[in-house]
PDB file of C-alpha atoms in Angstrom:
ATOM      1  CA  UNK M1007     110.273 -51.189  13.219  1.00  0.00           C
ATOM      2  CA  UNK M1008     113.924 -51.161  14.586  1.00  0.00           C
ATOM      3  CA  UNK M1009     114.741 -49.796  18.067  1.00  0.00           C
ATOM      4  CA  UNK M1010     117.209 -50.454  20.481  1.00  0.00           C
ATOM      5  CA  UNK M1011     116.321 -52.447  23.277  1.00  0.00           C
ATOM      6  CA  UNK M1012     118.363 -50.565  25.913  1.00  0.00           C
ATOM      7  CA  UNK M1013     120.083 -46.921  26.042  1.00  0.00           C
ATOM      8  CA  UNK M1014     121.993 -45.492  28.685  1.00  0.00           C
ATOM      9  CA  UNK M1015     119.946 -42.443  28.454  1.00  0.00           C
ATOM     10  CA  UNK M1016     116.125 -41.887  27.465  1.00  0.00           C
ATOM     11  CA  UNK M1017     116.601 -38.728  25.671  1.00  0.00           C
ATOM     12  CA  UNK M1018     119.907 -37.772  23.831  1.00  0.00           C
ATOM     13  CA  UNK M1019     120.811 -34.500  22.342  1.00  0.00           C
ATOM     14  CA  UNK M1020     121.223 -34.649  18.513  1.00  0.00           C
ATOM     15  CA  UNK M1021     124.692 -33.800  17.997  1.00  0.00           C
ATOM     16  CA  UNK M1022     126.158 -33.290  14.540  1.00  0.00           C
ATOM     17  CA  UNK M1023     126.974 -35.892  11.913  1.00  0.00           C
ATOM     18  CA  UNK M1024     130.622 -35.797  11.872  1.00  0.00           C
ATOM     19  CA  UNK M1025     133.615 -36.166   9.342  1.00  0.00           C
ATOM     20  CA  UNK M1026     133.263 -38.246   6.150  1.00  0.00           C
ATOM     21  CA  UNK M1027     134.889 -41.574   5.824  1.00  0.00           C
ATOM     22  CA  UNK M1028     138.081 -41.638   3.734  1.00  0.00           C
ATOM     23  CA  UNK M1029     137.690 -43.213   0.187  1.00  0.00           C
ATOM     24  CA  UNK M1030     140.649 -45.892   0.745  1.00  0.00           C
ATOM     25  CA  UNK M1031     138.832 -47.066   4.080  1.00  0.00           C
ATOM     26  CA  UNK M1032     135.683 -48.366   2.336  1.00  0.00           C
ATOM     27  CA  UNK M1033     135.301 -51.779   2.315  1.00  0.00           C
ATOM     28  CA  UNK M1034     132.537 -54.325   1.511  1.00  0.00           C
ATOM     29  CA  UNK M1035     132.454 -57.145   4.837  1.00  0.00           C
ATOM     30  CA  UNK M1036     129.648 -59.696   3.773  1.00  0.00           C
ATOM     31  CA  UNK M1037     128.317 -59.097   0.040  1.00  0.00           C
ATOM     32  CA  UNK M1038     129.720 -58.548  -3.126  1.00  0.00           C
ATOM     33  CA  UNK M1039     127.914 -55.434  -4.061  1.00  0.00           C
ATOM     34  CA  UNK M1040     127.040 -52.108  -1.786  1.00  0.00           C
ATOM     35  CA  UNK M1041     125.155 -49.255  -1.446  1.00  0.00           C
ATOM     36  CA  UNK M1042     127.133 -46.282  -0.215  1.00  0.00           C
ATOM     37  CA  UNK M1043     126.164 -42.676   0.858  1.00  0.00           C
ATOM     38  CA  UNK M1044     127.296 -39.651  -1.356  1.00  0.00           C
ATOM     39  CA  UNK M1045     126.297 -37.087   1.305  1.00  0.00           C
ATOM     40  CA  UNK M1046     125.830 -36.575   4.982  1.00  0.00           C
ATOM     41  CA  UNK M1047     122.051 -37.024   6.396  1.00  0.00           C
ATOM     42  CA  UNK M1048     119.642 -38.951   8.620  1.00  0.00           C
ATOM     43  CA  UNK M1049     117.806 -41.985   7.953  1.00  0.00           C
ATOM     44  CA  UNK M1050     114.826 -42.684  10.242  1.00  0.00           C
ATOM     45  CA  UNK M1051     114.000 -46.557  11.439  1.00  0.00           C
ATOM     46  CA  UNK M1052     110.860 -46.730   9.183  1.00  0.00           C
ATOM     47  CA  UNK M1053     113.071 -45.590   5.985  1.00  0.00           C
ATOM     48  CA  UNK M1054     115.343 -48.330   6.823  1.00  0.00           C
ATOM     49  CA  UNK M1055     112.431 -50.913   7.383  1.00  0.00           C
ATOM     50  CA  UNK M1056     111.147 -49.960   4.135  1.00  0.00           C
ATOM     51  CA  UNK M1057     114.307 -50.739   2.097  1.00  0.00           C
ATOM     52  CA  UNK M1058     114.644 -54.299   4.150  1.00  0.00           C
ATOM     53  CA  UNK M1059     111.226 -55.140   2.998  1.00  0.00           C
ATOM     54  CA  UNK M1060     111.841 -53.941  -0.870  1.00  0.00           C
ATOM     55  CA  UNK M1061     115.441 -56.023  -0.763  1.00  0.00           C
ATOM     56  CA  UNK M1062     113.718 -59.011   0.461  1.00  0.00           C
ATOM     57  CA  UNK M1063     110.917 -58.660  -2.324  1.00  0.00           C
ATOM     58  CA  UNK M1064     113.200 -58.552  -5.216  1.00  0.00           C
ATOM     59  CA  UNK M1065     116.126 -60.941  -3.913  1.00  0.00           C
ATOM     60  CA  UNK M1066     113.569 -63.434  -2.498  1.00  0.00           C
ATOM     61  CA  UNK M1067     115.708 -66.745  -2.300  1.00  0.00           C
ATOM     62  CA  UNK M1068     118.271 -65.630  -5.297  1.00  0.00           C
ATOM     63  CA  UNK M1069     120.168 -63.642  -2.702  1.00  0.00           C
ATOM     64  CA  UNK M1070     121.190 -62.190   0.587  1.00  0.00           C
ATOM     65  CA  UNK M1071     121.413 -58.781   2.126  1.00  0.00           C
ATOM     66  CA  UNK M1072     122.984 -57.243   5.081  1.00  0.00           C
ATOM     67  CA  UNK M1073     122.135 -53.832   6.668  1.00  0.00           C
ATOM     68  CA  UNK M1074     125.080 -52.429   8.177  1.00  0.00           C
ATOM     69  CA  UNK M1075     123.317 -49.371   9.781  1.00  0.00           C
ATOM     70  CA  UNK M1076     121.365 -49.132  12.856  1.00  0.00           C
ATOM     71  CA  UNK M1077     118.901 -46.384  14.256  1.00  0.00           C
ATOM     72  CA  UNK M1078     120.187 -45.874  17.889  1.00  0.00           C
ATOM     73  CA  UNK M1079     119.740 -41.977  18.252  1.00  0.00           C
ATOM     74  CA  UNK M1080     116.518 -40.906  19.704  1.00  0.00           C
ATOM     75  CA  UNK M1081     114.681 -37.985  18.626  1.00  0.00           C
ATOM     76  CA  UNK M1082     112.431 -36.179  20.853  1.00  0.00           C
ATOM     77  CA  UNK M1083     109.708 -33.531  19.863  1.00  0.00           C
ATOM     78  CA  UNK M1084     106.879 -32.055  21.787  1.00  0.00           C
ATOM     79  CA  UNK M1085     103.298 -31.307  20.444  1.00  0.00           C
ATOM     80  CA  UNK M1086     102.776 -28.278  18.078  1.00  0.00           C
ATOM     81  CA  UNK M1087     100.177 -26.430  20.247  1.00  0.00           C
ATOM     82  CA  UNK M1088     102.417 -26.994  23.502  1.00  0.00           C
ATOM     83  CA  UNK M1089     103.894 -23.639  25.161  1.00  0.00           C
ATOM     84  CA  UNK M1090     107.413 -23.023  25.855  1.00  0.00           C
ATOM     85  CA  UNK M1091     109.162 -24.512  28.836  1.00  0.00           C
ATOM     86  CA  UNK M1092     108.115 -27.638  30.788  1.00  0.00           C
ATOM     87  CA  UNK M1093     111.027 -29.940  29.582  1.00  0.00           C
ATOM     88  CA  UNK M1094     111.793 -32.020  26.655  1.00  0.00           C
ATOM     89  CA  UNK M1095     108.986 -33.852  24.818  1.00  0.00           C
ATOM     90  CA  UNK M1096     108.993 -37.887  24.512  1.00  0.00           C
ATOM     91  CA  UNK M1097     110.841 -39.915  22.009  1.00  0.00           C
ATOM     92  CA  UNK M1098     108.981 -39.865  18.794  1.00  0.00           C
ATOM     93  CA  UNK M1099     111.633 -41.128  16.261  1.00  0.00           C
ATOM     94  CA  UNK M1100     114.840 -43.372  16.020  1.00  0.00           C
ATOM     95  CA  UNK M1101     117.377 -42.215  13.682  1.00  0.00           C
ATOM     96  CA  UNK M1102     120.824 -43.355  12.212  1.00  0.00           C
ATOM     97  CA  UNK M1103     123.177 -40.419  11.369  1.00  0.00           C
ATOM     98  CA  UNK M1104     124.835 -41.283   8.014  1.00  0.00           C
ATOM     99  CA  UNK M1105     128.176 -40.095   7.261  1.00  0.00           C
ATOM    100  CA  UNK M1106     129.684 -39.138   3.490  1.00  0.00           C
ATOM    101  CA  UNK M1107     131.037 -42.597   2.056  1.00  0.00           C
ATOM    102  CA  UNK M1108     129.211 -45.035   4.613  1.00  0.00           C
ATOM    103  CA  UNK M1109     128.380 -48.441   3.417  1.00  0.00           C
ATOM    104  CA  UNK M1110     124.668 -48.567   3.988  1.00  0.00           C
ATOM    105  CA  UNK M1111     123.656 -52.196   2.769  1.00  0.00           C
ATOM    106  CA  UNK M1112     125.335 -55.003   1.468  1.00  0.00           C
ATOM    107  CA  UNK M1113     123.943 -57.654  -1.352  1.00  0.00           C
ATOM    108  CA  UNK M1114     125.306 -60.831  -2.779  1.00  0.00           C
ATOM    109  CA  UNK M1115     122.760 -62.510  -5.696  1.00  0.00           C
ATOM    110  CA  UNK M1116     123.209 -65.183  -8.419  1.00  0.00           C
ATOM    111  CA  UNK M1117     121.916 -62.602 -11.061  1.00  0.00           C
ATOM    112  CA  UNK M1118     123.668 -59.582 -11.730  1.00  0.00           C
ATOM    113  CA  UNK M1119     120.029 -57.937 -12.817  1.00  0.00           C
ATOM    114  CA  UNK M1120     118.591 -58.787  -9.200  1.00  0.00           C
ATOM    115  CA  UNK M1121     121.508 -56.765  -7.903  1.00  0.00           C
ATOM    116  CA  UNK M1122     121.270 -53.683 -10.050  1.00  0.00           C
ATOM    117  CA  UNK M1123     117.325 -53.301  -9.699  1.00  0.00           C
ATOM    118  CA  UNK M1124     117.381 -53.871  -5.890  1.00  0.00           C
ATOM    119  CA  UNK M1125     120.026 -51.115  -5.508  1.00  0.00           C
ATOM    120  CA  UNK M1126     118.228 -48.887  -7.679  1.00  0.00           C
ATOM    121  CA  UNK M1127     115.105 -49.190  -5.891  1.00  0.00           C
ATOM    122  CA  UNK M1128     116.541 -48.791  -2.696  1.00  0.00           C
ATOM    123  CA  UNK M1129     118.430 -45.571  -3.753  1.00  0.00           C
ATOM    124  CA  UNK M1130     115.260 -44.210  -4.873  1.00  0.00           C
ATOM    125  CA  UNK M1131     113.707 -44.863  -1.451  1.00  0.00           C
ATOM    126  CA  UNK M1132     116.609 -42.870   0.376  1.00  0.00           C
ATOM    127  CA  UNK M1133     116.313 -39.428   1.331  1.00  0.00           C
ATOM    128  CA  UNK M1134     119.938 -38.948   0.376  1.00  0.00           C
ATOM    129  CA  UNK M1135     122.215 -39.570  -2.775  1.00  0.00           C
ATOM    130  CA  UNK M1136     123.902 -42.813  -2.925  1.00  0.00           C
ATOM    131  CA  UNK M1137     126.088 -44.661  -5.196  1.00  0.00           C
ATOM    132  CA  UNK M1138     127.195 -48.473  -5.424  1.00  0.00           C
ATOM    133  CA  UNK M1139     130.465 -50.297  -5.347  1.00  0.00           C
ATOM    134  CA  UNK M1140     131.393 -53.705  -5.790  1.00  0.00           C
ATOM    135  CA  UNK M1141     134.507 -55.922  -5.122  1.00  0.00           C
TER     136      UNK M1141
END
């Protein structure tokens, strides 16, 4: 799973997701097609990892993919049976806060069928709604 090597603090506050990215500022930097979020949400590290595996399985050596997000926010949790007080729990998950109109993944491939297939698979595995974009 993807986790950061080093952080300034061990445990953070959750915070808010933030304002959406404007439509005219959406740009693909690496690939020809991309997957963009349609709503605010949270992606866990294991969800990003499963999408990475599905992309590599579908594209194989015919294409490349770039992951434009990284889970750098820790989520802390305590056990269910513990009582109130006694501090914050240990880090259980690493998440990424996704904003509206944010590029999540970029793909380039030889065949157009591979691109459509891989992006539809990825959007099915995500907990938020997405749409595709091309250059």
